[in-house]
mmCIF file of C-alpha atoms in Angstrom:
data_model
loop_
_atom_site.group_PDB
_atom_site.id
_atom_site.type_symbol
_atom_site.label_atom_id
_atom_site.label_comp_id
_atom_site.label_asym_id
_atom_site.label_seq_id
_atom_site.Cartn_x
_atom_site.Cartn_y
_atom_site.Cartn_z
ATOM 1 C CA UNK A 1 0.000 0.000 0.000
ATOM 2 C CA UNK A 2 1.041 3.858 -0.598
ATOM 3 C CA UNK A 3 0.717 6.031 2.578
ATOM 4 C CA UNK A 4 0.658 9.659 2.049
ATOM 5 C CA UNK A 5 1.623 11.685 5.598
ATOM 6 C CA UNK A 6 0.968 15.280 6.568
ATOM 7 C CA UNK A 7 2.850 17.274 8.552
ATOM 8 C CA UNK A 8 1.996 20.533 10.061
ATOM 9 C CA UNK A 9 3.126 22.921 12.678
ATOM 10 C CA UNK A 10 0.314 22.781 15.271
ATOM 11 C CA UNK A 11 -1.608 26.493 15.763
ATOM 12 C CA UNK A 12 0.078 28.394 17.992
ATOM 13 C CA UNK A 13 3.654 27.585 16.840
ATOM 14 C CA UNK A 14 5.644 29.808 15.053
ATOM 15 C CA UNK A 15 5.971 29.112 11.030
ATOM 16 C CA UNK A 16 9.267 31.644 10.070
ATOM 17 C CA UNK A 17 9.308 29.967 7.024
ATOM 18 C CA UNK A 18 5.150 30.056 5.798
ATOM 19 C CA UNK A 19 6.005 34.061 6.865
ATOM 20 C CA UNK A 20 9.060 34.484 4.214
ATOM 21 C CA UNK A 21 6.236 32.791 2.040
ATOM 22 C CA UNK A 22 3.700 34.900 2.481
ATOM 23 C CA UNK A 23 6.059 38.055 2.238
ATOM 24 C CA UNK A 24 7.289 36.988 -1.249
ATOM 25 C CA UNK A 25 3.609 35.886 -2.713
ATOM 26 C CA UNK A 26 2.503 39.839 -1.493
ATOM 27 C CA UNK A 27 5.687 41.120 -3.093
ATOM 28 C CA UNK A 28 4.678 39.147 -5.972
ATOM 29 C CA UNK A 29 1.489 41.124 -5.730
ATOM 30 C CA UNK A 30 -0.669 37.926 -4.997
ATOM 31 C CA UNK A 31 -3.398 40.442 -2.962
ATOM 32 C CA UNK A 32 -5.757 38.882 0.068
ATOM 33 C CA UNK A 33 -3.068 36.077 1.104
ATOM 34 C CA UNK A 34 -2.702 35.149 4.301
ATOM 35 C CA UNK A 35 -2.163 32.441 7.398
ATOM 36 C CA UNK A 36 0.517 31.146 4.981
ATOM 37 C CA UNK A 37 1.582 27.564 6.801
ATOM 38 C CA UNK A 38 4.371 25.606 5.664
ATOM 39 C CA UNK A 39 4.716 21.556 6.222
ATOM 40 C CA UNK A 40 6.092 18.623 5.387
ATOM 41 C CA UNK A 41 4.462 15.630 2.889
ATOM 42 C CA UNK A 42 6.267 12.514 2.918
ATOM 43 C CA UNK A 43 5.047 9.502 0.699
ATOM 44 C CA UNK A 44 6.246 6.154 1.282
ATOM 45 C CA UNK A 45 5.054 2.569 -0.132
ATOM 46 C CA UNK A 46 4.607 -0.312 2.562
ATOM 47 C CA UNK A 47 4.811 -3.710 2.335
ATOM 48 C CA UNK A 48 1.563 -4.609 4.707
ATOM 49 C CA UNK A 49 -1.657 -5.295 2.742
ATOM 50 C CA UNK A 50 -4.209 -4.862 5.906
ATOM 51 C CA UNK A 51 -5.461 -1.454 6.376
ATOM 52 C CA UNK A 52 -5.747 -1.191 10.183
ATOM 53 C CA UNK A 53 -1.905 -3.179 10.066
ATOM 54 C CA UNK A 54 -0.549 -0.455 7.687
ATOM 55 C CA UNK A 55 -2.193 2.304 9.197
ATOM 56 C CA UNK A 56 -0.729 1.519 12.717
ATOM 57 C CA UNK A 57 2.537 0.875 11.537
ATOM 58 C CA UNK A 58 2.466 4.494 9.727
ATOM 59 C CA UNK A 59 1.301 5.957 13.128
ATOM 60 C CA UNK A 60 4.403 4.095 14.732
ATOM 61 C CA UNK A 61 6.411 5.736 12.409
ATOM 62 C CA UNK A 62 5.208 9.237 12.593
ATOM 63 C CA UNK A 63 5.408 9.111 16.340
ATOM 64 C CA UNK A 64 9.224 7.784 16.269
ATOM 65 C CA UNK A 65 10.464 9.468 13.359
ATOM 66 C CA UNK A 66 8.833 11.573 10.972
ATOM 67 C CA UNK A 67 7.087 13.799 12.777
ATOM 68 C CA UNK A 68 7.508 15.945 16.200
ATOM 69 C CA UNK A 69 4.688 15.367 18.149
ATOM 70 C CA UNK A 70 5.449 18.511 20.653
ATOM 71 C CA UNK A 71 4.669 20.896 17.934
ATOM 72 C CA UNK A 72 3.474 19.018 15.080
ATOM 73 C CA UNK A 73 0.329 17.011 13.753
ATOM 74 C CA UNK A 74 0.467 14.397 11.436
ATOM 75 C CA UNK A 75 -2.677 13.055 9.380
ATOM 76 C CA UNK A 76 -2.534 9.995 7.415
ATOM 77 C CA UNK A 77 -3.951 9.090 3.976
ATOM 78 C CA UNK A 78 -4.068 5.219 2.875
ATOM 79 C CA UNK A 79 -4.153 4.349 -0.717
ATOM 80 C CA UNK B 1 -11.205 30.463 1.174
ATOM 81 C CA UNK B 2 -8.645 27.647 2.360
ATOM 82 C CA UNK B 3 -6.077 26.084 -0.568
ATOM 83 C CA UNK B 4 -3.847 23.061 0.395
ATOM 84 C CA UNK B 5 -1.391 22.889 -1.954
ATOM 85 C CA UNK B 6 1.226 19.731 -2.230
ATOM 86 C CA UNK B 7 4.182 19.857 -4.212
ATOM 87 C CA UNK B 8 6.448 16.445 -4.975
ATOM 88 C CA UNK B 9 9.346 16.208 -6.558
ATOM 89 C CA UNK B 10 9.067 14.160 -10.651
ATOM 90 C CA UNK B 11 9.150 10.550 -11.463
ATOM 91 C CA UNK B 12 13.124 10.621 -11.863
ATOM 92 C CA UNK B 13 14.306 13.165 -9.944
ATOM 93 C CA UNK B 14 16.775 12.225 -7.056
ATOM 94 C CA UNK B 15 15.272 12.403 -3.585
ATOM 95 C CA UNK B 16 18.072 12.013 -1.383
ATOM 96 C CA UNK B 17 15.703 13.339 1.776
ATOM 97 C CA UNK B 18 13.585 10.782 1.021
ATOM 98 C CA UNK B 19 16.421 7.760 1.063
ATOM 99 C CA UNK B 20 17.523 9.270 4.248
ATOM 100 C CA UNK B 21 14.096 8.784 5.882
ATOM 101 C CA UNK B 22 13.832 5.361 3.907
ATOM 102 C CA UNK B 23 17.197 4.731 6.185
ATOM 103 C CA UNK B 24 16.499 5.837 9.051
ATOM 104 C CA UNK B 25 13.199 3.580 9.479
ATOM 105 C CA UNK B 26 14.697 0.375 8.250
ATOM 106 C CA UNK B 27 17.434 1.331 10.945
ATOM 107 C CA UNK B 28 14.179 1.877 13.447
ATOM 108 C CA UNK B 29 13.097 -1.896 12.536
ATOM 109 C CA UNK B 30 10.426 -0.393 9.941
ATOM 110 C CA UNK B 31 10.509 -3.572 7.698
ATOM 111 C CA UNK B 32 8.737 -3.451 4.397
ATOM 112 C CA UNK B 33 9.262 0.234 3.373
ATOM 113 C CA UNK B 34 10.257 1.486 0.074
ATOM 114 C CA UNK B 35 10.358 4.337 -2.386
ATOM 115 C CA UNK B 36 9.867 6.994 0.474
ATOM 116 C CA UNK B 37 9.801 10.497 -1.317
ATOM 117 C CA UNK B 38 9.676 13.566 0.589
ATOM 118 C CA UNK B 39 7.718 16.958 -0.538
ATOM 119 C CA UNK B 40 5.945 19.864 0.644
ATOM 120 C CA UNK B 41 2.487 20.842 2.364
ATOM 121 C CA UNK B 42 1.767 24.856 2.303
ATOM 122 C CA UNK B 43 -1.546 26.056 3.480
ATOM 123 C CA UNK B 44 -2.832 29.405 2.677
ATOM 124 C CA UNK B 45 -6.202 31.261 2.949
ATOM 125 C CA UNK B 46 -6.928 33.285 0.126
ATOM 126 C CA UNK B 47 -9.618 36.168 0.110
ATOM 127 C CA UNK B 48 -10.995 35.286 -3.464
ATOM 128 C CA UNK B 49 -14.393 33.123 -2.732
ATOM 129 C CA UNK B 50 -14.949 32.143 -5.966
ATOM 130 C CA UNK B 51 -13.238 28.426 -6.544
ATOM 131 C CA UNK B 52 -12.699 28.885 -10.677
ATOM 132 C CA UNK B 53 -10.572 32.373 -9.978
ATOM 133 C CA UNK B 54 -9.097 31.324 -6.097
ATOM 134 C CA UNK B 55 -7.752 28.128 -8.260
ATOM 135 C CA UNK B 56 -6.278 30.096 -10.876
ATOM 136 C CA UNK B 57 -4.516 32.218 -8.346
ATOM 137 C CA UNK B 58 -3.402 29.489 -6.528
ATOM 138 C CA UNK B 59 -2.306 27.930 -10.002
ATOM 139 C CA UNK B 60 -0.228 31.070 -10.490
ATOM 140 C CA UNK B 61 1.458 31.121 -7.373
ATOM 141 C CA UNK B 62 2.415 27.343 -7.817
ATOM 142 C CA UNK B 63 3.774 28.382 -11.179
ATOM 143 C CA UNK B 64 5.536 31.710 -9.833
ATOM 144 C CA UNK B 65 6.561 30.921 -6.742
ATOM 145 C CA UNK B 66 5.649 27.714 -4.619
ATOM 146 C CA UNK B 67 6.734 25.162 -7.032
ATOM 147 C CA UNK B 68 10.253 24.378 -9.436
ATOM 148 C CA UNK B 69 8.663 23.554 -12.094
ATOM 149 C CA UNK B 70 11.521 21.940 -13.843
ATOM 150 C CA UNK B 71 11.961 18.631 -11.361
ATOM 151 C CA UNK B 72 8.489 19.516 -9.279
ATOM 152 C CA UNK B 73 4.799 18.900 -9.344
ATOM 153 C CA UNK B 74 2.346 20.851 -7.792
ATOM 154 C CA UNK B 75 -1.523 19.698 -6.658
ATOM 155 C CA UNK B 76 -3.988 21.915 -5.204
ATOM 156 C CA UNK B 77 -7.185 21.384 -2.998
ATOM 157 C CA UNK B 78 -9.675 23.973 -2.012
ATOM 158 C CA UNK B 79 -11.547 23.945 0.788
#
């Protein structure tokens, strides 16, 4: 199976980088932009078939690896 | 209006972020896991309520800005 994962700063964290974003699109002249957020997409194929299997194993992962759970959320997509 | 926008890198194009992470969960005892590719997740709100135009904006930013176009894809989702 192909498991696409999400990564975003949770609200209240600081996003520097979604900031420099949203500075360039307005000096761009891209008018009415705004809460400009940047994360992190990471796609990965897995070997397990079973849904609930795969998706727990992807869960394992974010928690140990891919994502920091003290100021970020992860949401996973099965396909 | 809300746009999600995801941006991957092309069929082809090196991804050596991605064989990093692929490393580092096989060296977590991750068994099964291939082809992991690494991108990015921006989220923006845009003022523009109609979805035709606030996707052509979004469209243009991807082009301008967001998104190489050379070794990239971009997808966008309104919501």
């Amino acid at each position: 199976m192909k498991a696409k994962v999400t990564i975003t700063l949770k609200t209240g964290v600081l996003d520097p980088q979604g900031k420099a974003i949203e500075g360039a699109l307005s000096s761009l002249d891209f008018a009415g932009v705004g809460n400009v957020r940047q994360g992190k997409y990471i796609e990965l194929d897995i070997a397990e078939t079973d849904a609930a299997k795969a998706e727990a194993q992807v869960t394992a992962m974010c928690e140990k690896l891919l994502a920091n759970t003290v100021i970020e959320n992860y949401h996973i997509e099965l396909v």
